[in-house]
Coordinates of C-alpha atoms in Angstrom, one line a residue:
M3 CA 66.5 -15.8 -34.6
R4 CA 68.4 -15.3 -31.4
I5 CA 67.9 -11.9 -29.8
M6 CA 71.2 -9.9 -29.3
G7 CA 69.8 -6.9 -27.5
S8 CA 67.3 -6.8 -24.7
V9 CA 63.9 -5.9 -26.1
G10 CA 60.5 -6.7 -24.5
I11 CA 56.8 -5.8 -24.3
I12 CA 56.3 -2.9 -22.1
G13 CA 52.5 -2.4 -22.7
T14 CA 49.5 -4.2 -24.2
G15 CA 46.1 -3.3 -25.3
A16 CA 43.1 -4.8 -27.1
Y17 CA 39.8 -3.8 -28.6
L18 CA 36.8 -6.0 -29.5
P19 CA 33.7 -4.8 -31.3
E20 CA 30.5 -4.6 -29.4
K21 CA 28.4 -6.8 -31.6
V22 CA 28.3 -10.5 -30.6
L23 CA 27.4 -13.2 -33.1
T24 CA 26.6 -16.5 -31.2
N25 CA 26.2 -20.0 -32.4
A26 CA 22.5 -19.7 -32.0
D27 CA 22.5 -16.7 -34.4
L28 CA 24.4 -18.8 -36.9
E29 CA 21.8 -21.6 -36.6
K30 CA 19.4 -19.3 -38.2
M31 CA 21.7 -18.4 -41.1
V32 CA 23.2 -21.6 -42.2
D33 CA 22.7 -25.4 -41.7
T34 CA 24.7 -25.8 -38.5
S35 CA 24.2 -26.3 -34.7
D36 CA 25.8 -25.1 -31.6
E37 CA 26.7 -28.7 -30.7
W38 CA 28.4 -29.2 -34.1
I39 CA 30.4 -25.9 -33.8
V40 CA 31.5 -26.3 -30.2
S41 CA 32.5 -30.1 -30.6
R42 CA 34.6 -29.3 -33.7
T43 CA 36.1 -25.9 -32.9
G44 CA 35.4 -24.9 -29.3
I45 CA 33.9 -21.6 -30.4
R46 CA 30.6 -20.4 -28.9
E47 CA 30.5 -16.8 -30.0
R48 CA 32.5 -14.2 -31.9
R49 CA 32.7 -10.4 -32.2
I50 CA 31.6 -8.6 -35.5
A51 CA 32.7 -5.2 -36.5
A52 CA 30.0 -2.6 -37.2
D53 CA 29.2 -1.7 -40.8
D54 CA 31.1 1.6 -40.3
Q55 CA 34.1 0.1 -38.6
A56 CA 37.3 -0.8 -40.5
S57 CA 40.5 -2.4 -39.3
S58 CA 42.0 0.9 -38.7
D59 CA 39.4 1.8 -36.2
L60 CA 39.8 -1.3 -34.2
A61 CA 43.6 -0.9 -34.4
V62 CA 43.6 2.7 -33.1
E63 CA 41.7 1.7 -30.0
A64 CA 44.0 -1.3 -29.2
G65 CA 47.0 1.0 -29.8
R66 CA 45.7 3.7 -27.5
R67 CA 45.2 1.1 -24.8
A68 CA 48.7 -0.3 -25.3
L69 CA 50.3 3.1 -25.1
E70 CA 48.4 3.9 -21.9
S71 CA 49.6 0.6 -20.5
A72 CA 53.2 1.3 -21.4
G73 CA 53.0 4.9 -20.0
I74 CA 54.3 6.5 -23.2
R75 CA 52.9 9.1 -25.6
A76 CA 52.2 8.3 -29.2
K77 CA 54.8 11.0 -30.1
D78 CA 57.4 8.8 -28.5
L79 CA 56.8 6.0 -31.0
D80 CA 59.5 5.4 -33.7
L81 CA 57.8 2.6 -35.5
I82 CA 54.2 1.3 -36.1
I83 CA 53.7 -2.1 -37.7
V84 CA 50.1 -3.3 -38.4
A85 CA 49.8 -7.0 -39.2
T86 CA 46.6 -7.6 -41.1
V87 CA 44.9 -9.3 -44.1
T88 CA 42.0 -7.0 -44.1
P89 CA 43.5 -3.6 -44.5
D90 CA 41.1 -0.6 -44.9
M91 CA 42.2 -0.5 -48.5
S92 CA 45.1 -1.7 -50.7
F93 CA 46.9 1.5 -50.1
P94 CA 47.8 3.6 -48.1
A95 CA 48.9 1.2 -45.5
T96 CA 46.5 0.8 -42.5
A97 CA 49.5 1.6 -40.3
C98 CA 49.6 5.1 -41.9
L99 CA 45.9 5.7 -41.0
V100 CA 46.6 4.4 -37.4
Q101 CA 49.6 6.7 -37.1
D102 CA 47.5 9.7 -38.1
Q103 CA 44.6 8.9 -35.7
L104 CA 47.1 8.3 -32.8
G105 CA 49.1 11.4 -33.6
A106 CA 52.4 9.5 -33.7
D107 CA 53.9 11.9 -36.3
R108 CA 57.5 10.7 -35.6
A109 CA 56.8 7.0 -36.4
A110 CA 57.7 5.1 -39.5
T111 CA 54.8 3.0 -40.6
F112 CA 54.0 -0.1 -42.7
D113 CA 51.7 -3.1 -42.9
L114 CA 52.8 -6.7 -42.7
S115 CA 50.9 -9.6 -44.3
A116 CA 51.4 -13.1 -42.8
A117 CA 47.8 -14.0 -42.1
C118 CA 47.3 -15.4 -38.5
T119 CA 51.0 -15.4 -37.9
G120 CA 51.3 -11.7 -38.6
F121 CA 51.6 -10.5 -35.1
L122 CA 54.5 -12.7 -34.4
Y123 CA 56.2 -11.7 -37.6
G124 CA 55.6 -8.1 -36.5
L125 CA 57.1 -8.7 -33.1
S126 CA 60.3 -10.2 -34.7
V127 CA 60.7 -7.3 -37.1
A128 CA 60.2 -4.6 -34.4
T129 CA 62.5 -6.4 -32.1
Q130 CA 65.4 -6.2 -34.6
F131 CA 64.8 -2.4 -35.2
I132 CA 65.1 -1.8 -31.4
S133 CA 67.9 -4.4 -30.8
N134 CA 70.2 -2.8 -33.3
G135 CA 69.6 0.7 -31.9
M136 CA 67.8 2.1 -34.9
Y137 CA 64.6 2.7 -32.9
R138 CA 63.6 2.8 -29.2
H139 CA 59.8 2.3 -29.1
A140 CA 57.6 0.4 -31.5
L141 CA 53.9 -0.4 -31.6
V142 CA 52.9 -3.7 -33.1
I143 CA 49.3 -4.3 -33.8
G144 CA 47.5 -7.4 -35.0
V145 CA 44.0 -6.6 -36.4
D146 CA 41.5 -8.2 -38.7
C147 CA 37.9 -7.7 -39.6
L148 CA 37.4 -11.2 -41.1
S149 CA 33.6 -10.8 -41.1
K150 CA 34.1 -8.4 -44.0
I151 CA 35.5 -11.2 -46.1
T152 CA 33.6 -14.2 -44.7
D153 CA 30.8 -15.8 -46.8
F154 CA 28.0 -16.3 -44.4
T155 CA 26.3 -18.8 -46.6
D156 CA 29.3 -21.2 -46.3
R157 CA 28.9 -23.1 -43.0
N158 CA 32.4 -24.5 -43.2
T159 CA 34.0 -21.0 -42.8
C160 CA 31.4 -18.7 -41.4
V161 CA 31.5 -20.4 -37.9
L162 CA 35.2 -19.8 -37.4
F163 CA 36.0 -16.2 -37.8
G164 CA 35.6 -13.0 -35.7
D165 CA 36.9 -9.5 -35.6
G166 CA 39.3 -7.8 -33.1
A167 CA 42.6 -6.0 -32.6
G168 CA 45.4 -6.5 -30.1
A169 CA 48.6 -4.4 -29.6
A170 CA 51.9 -4.4 -27.9
V171 CA 54.5 -1.6 -27.3
L172 CA 58.1 -2.8 -27.5
G173 CA 61.1 -1.1 -26.0
P174 CA 64.5 -1.8 -24.4
V175 CA 64.4 -3.8 -21.2
D176 CA 66.9 -5.2 -18.6
E177 CA 69.4 -7.8 -19.8
G178 CA 68.0 -11.3 -19.9
K179 CA 64.4 -10.1 -19.9
G180 CA 62.0 -9.8 -22.9
F181 CA 62.3 -11.7 -26.1
L182 CA 64.8 -14.6 -26.0
S183 CA 64.2 -16.2 -29.3
F184 CA 62.0 -16.3 -32.4
E185 CA 61.1 -19.1 -34.8
L186 CA 59.5 -18.2 -38.2
G187 CA 58.8 -20.2 -41.2
G188 CA 56.8 -20.5 -44.4
D189 CA 55.7 -23.0 -47.0
G190 CA 54.4 -21.1 -50.1
S191 CA 53.5 -24.5 -51.7
G192 CA 50.4 -24.5 -49.4
G193 CA 49.3 -21.0 -50.3
H194 CA 46.2 -22.3 -52.2
L195 CA 44.8 -23.9 -49.0
L196 CA 43.7 -20.7 -47.4
K197 CA 43.2 -17.6 -49.4
Q198 CA 41.1 -14.7 -50.6
P199 CA 41.1 -15.4 -54.4
A200 CA 40.0 -12.1 -55.9
G201 CA 40.8 -8.5 -55.3
G202 CA 44.5 -8.4 -56.2
S203 CA 46.4 -8.3 -59.4
R204 CA 45.8 -12.0 -60.3
I205 CA 42.0 -11.6 -60.2
P206 CA 41.1 -7.9 -60.1
A207 CA 37.7 -6.9 -58.8
S208 CA 35.0 -7.2 -61.4
A209 CA 31.3 -8.0 -61.6
Q210 CA 32.2 -11.5 -62.5
S211 CA 34.5 -12.0 -59.5
V212 CA 31.8 -10.7 -57.1
E213 CA 29.2 -13.0 -58.7
D214 CA 31.6 -15.9 -58.3
R215 CA 32.0 -15.0 -54.7
L216 CA 35.8 -14.8 -55.0
H217 CA 36.3 -12.0 -52.6
F218 CA 35.5 -14.3 -49.6
I219 CA 37.8 -16.6 -47.6
S220 CA 38.5 -19.9 -49.3
M221 CA 39.9 -22.7 -47.1
N222 CA 40.6 -26.4 -47.4
G223 CA 39.8 -27.1 -43.7
R224 CA 41.2 -30.7 -43.7
E225 CA 44.6 -29.7 -45.0
V226 CA 44.9 -26.6 -42.9
F227 CA 44.1 -28.6 -39.8
K228 CA 46.8 -31.2 -40.7
F229 CA 49.3 -28.4 -41.3
A230 CA 48.6 -26.6 -38.1
V231 CA 48.8 -29.8 -35.9
R232 CA 52.2 -30.5 -37.4
V233 CA 53.7 -27.0 -37.0
L234 CA 52.3 -25.6 -33.8
G235 CA 54.1 -27.9 -31.5
S236 CA 57.3 -28.2 -33.5
S237 CA 57.8 -24.4 -33.9
A238 CA 57.3 -23.8 -30.1
E239 CA 59.9 -26.5 -29.4
E240 CA 62.3 -25.0 -31.9
A241 CA 61.9 -21.5 -30.3
L242 CA 62.6 -23.0 -26.8
R243 CA 65.6 -24.8 -28.2
K244 CA 67.0 -21.5 -29.6
A245 CA 66.4 -19.9 -26.2
G246 CA 68.3 -22.6 -24.4
M247 CA 65.1 -23.7 -22.7
T248 CA 62.9 -26.8 -22.5
K249 CA 59.1 -27.3 -22.1
E250 CA 59.7 -27.6 -18.4
D251 CA 60.7 -23.9 -18.3
V252 CA 57.4 -22.7 -19.9
D253 CA 54.9 -20.9 -17.5
F254 CA 52.4 -20.0 -20.1
L255 CA 51.6 -20.9 -23.7
I256 CA 49.7 -18.4 -25.7
P257 CA 48.7 -20.0 -29.0
H258 CA 46.8 -18.8 -32.1
Q259 CA 43.2 -19.2 -31.3
A260 CA 41.9 -21.2 -34.3
N261 CA 40.6 -24.6 -33.0
T262 CA 40.7 -26.3 -29.7
R263 CA 41.6 -29.6 -31.1
I264 CA 44.7 -28.1 -32.7
I265 CA 45.6 -26.4 -29.5
D266 CA 45.1 -29.6 -27.5
T267 CA 47.5 -31.4 -29.9
A268 CA 50.2 -28.9 -29.3
V269 CA 49.7 -28.9 -25.6
Q270 CA 49.9 -32.6 -25.5
R271 CA 53.2 -32.5 -27.5
L272 CA 54.7 -30.0 -25.2
G273 CA 53.5 -31.9 -22.1
L274 CA 52.0 -28.7 -20.6
S275 CA 49.3 -28.6 -18.0
P276 CA 46.0 -27.1 -19.2
D277 CA 46.2 -24.3 -16.7
K278 CA 49.3 -23.1 -18.5
V279 CA 47.5 -22.5 -21.7
V280 CA 45.7 -19.1 -22.4
I281 CA 42.5 -19.7 -24.4
N282 CA 39.8 -17.3 -25.3
L283 CA 38.6 -19.0 -28.5
D284 CA 35.2 -19.8 -27.1
R285 CA 34.3 -16.1 -26.9
Y286 CA 36.0 -14.6 -29.9
G287 CA 36.6 -17.3 -32.5
N288 CA 39.6 -17.0 -34.9
M289 CA 40.6 -13.3 -35.2
S290 CA 43.6 -14.0 -37.3
S291 CA 46.5 -11.8 -36.4
A292 CA 44.6 -10.4 -33.5
S293 CA 44.1 -13.6 -31.6
I294 CA 47.5 -13.9 -29.9
P295 CA 47.8 -10.2 -28.8
V296 CA 44.2 -10.2 -27.5
A297 CA 44.8 -13.3 -25.5
L298 CA 48.1 -11.8 -24.2
D299 CA 46.4 -8.6 -23.2
E300 CA 43.6 -10.3 -21.3
A301 CA 46.0 -12.6 -19.4
A302 CA 48.3 -9.6 -18.5
R303 CA 45.3 -7.5 -17.3
R304 CA 43.7 -10.2 -15.1
G305 CA 47.2 -10.9 -13.5
S306 CA 47.6 -14.4 -14.7
I307 CA 51.1 -13.8 -16.0
K308 CA 53.7 -12.3 -13.6
P309 CA 57.2 -10.7 -14.0
D310 CA 59.9 -13.3 -14.8
D311 CA 57.3 -15.8 -16.2
T312 CA 58.5 -17.5 -19.4
L313 CA 55.9 -17.3 -22.2
V314 CA 55.7 -19.0 -25.5
L315 CA 53.6 -17.3 -28.2
V316 CA 52.9 -19.6 -31.2
G317 CA 50.8 -19.5 -34.3
F318 CA 50.2 -20.6 -37.9
G319 CA 48.4 -19.0 -40.8
G320 CA 47.8 -18.7 -44.4
G321 CA 50.7 -18.6 -46.7
M322 CA 51.3 -21.1 -45.2
T323 CA 53.2 -19.5 -42.3
W324 CA 54.2 -20.2 -38.8
G325 CA 56.0 -18.7 -35.9
A326 CA 56.8 -18.8 -32.3
A327 CA 58.5 -16.5 -29.7
V328 CA 59.9 -17.1 -26.3
L329 CA 60.0 -14.1 -23.8
K330 CA 60.5 -13.3 -20.2
W331 CA 57.6 -11.3 -19.0
I332 CA 58.5 -7.9 -17.3
M333 CA 55.1 -6.1 -16.8
E334 CA 53.3 -5.8 -13.5
T335 CA 49.5 -6.1 -13.5
K336 CA 47.9 -2.7 -14.0

């Protein structure tokens, strides 16, 4: 998708739960080791939501911080999109709960499900609403409490995931700034590779589904890895092509934080210097739809990215889905 109007990110925010789960903690829970986890994933610790915290709680805090960063009130929002695979409940949408807590009573609200690519999908949808003049300000939040659906007896998955929320406020910006292109895609034939089998209409919740542990994340790690390596670099390249740019124009790459080996492969394909890649995987693990916006917020707040820098956001997720966005940054460090 080529952007017709000028729409950009005018504020960012993030929230991470207080509890830290280290690799040393996991060594006491399953047959694994810090060396094994770090060498294969790059993860050293991750954040875990409290028992009484749901996705909406994390999302509200990230949203408040993004609104403060943007300098606008919740009542100025026209749209709230929450990208998540761990909603508080099947319905109402988590976005409705967030709207109420923020006091954004003018905003239209809905959830979006594209797994780890959800934040990028949400950005593309919000951009179109603003670009065509229907809305002026949108809040896009990527949030997941993956610990709530992780089987902590399965060493192949429990070492990977963490909880968090990241948010961005979108609005009109000067011509030539903001989002320049999006590249989105999906391959439903790979849907079985990464899923939560039970809890929907295919396998409703029952005593049997709980006993069979079907409400936890199920993943074919080898096949997901191969898929990710293939699409992460190619989708970034296609988004750059749509924006009329090349890899030489990229100032920063902000990838989905799933695995350092996957990220390294994409960086090599794009020929980027490691200092142009934003990585926080070691501290947070894979936070699904929250990983890109949290990394973006951290880079913005520490002043790494400057106005007029060209950013590429790129990710992949269950579905299978993938996406990339190219944008000219406009925000000053606050």
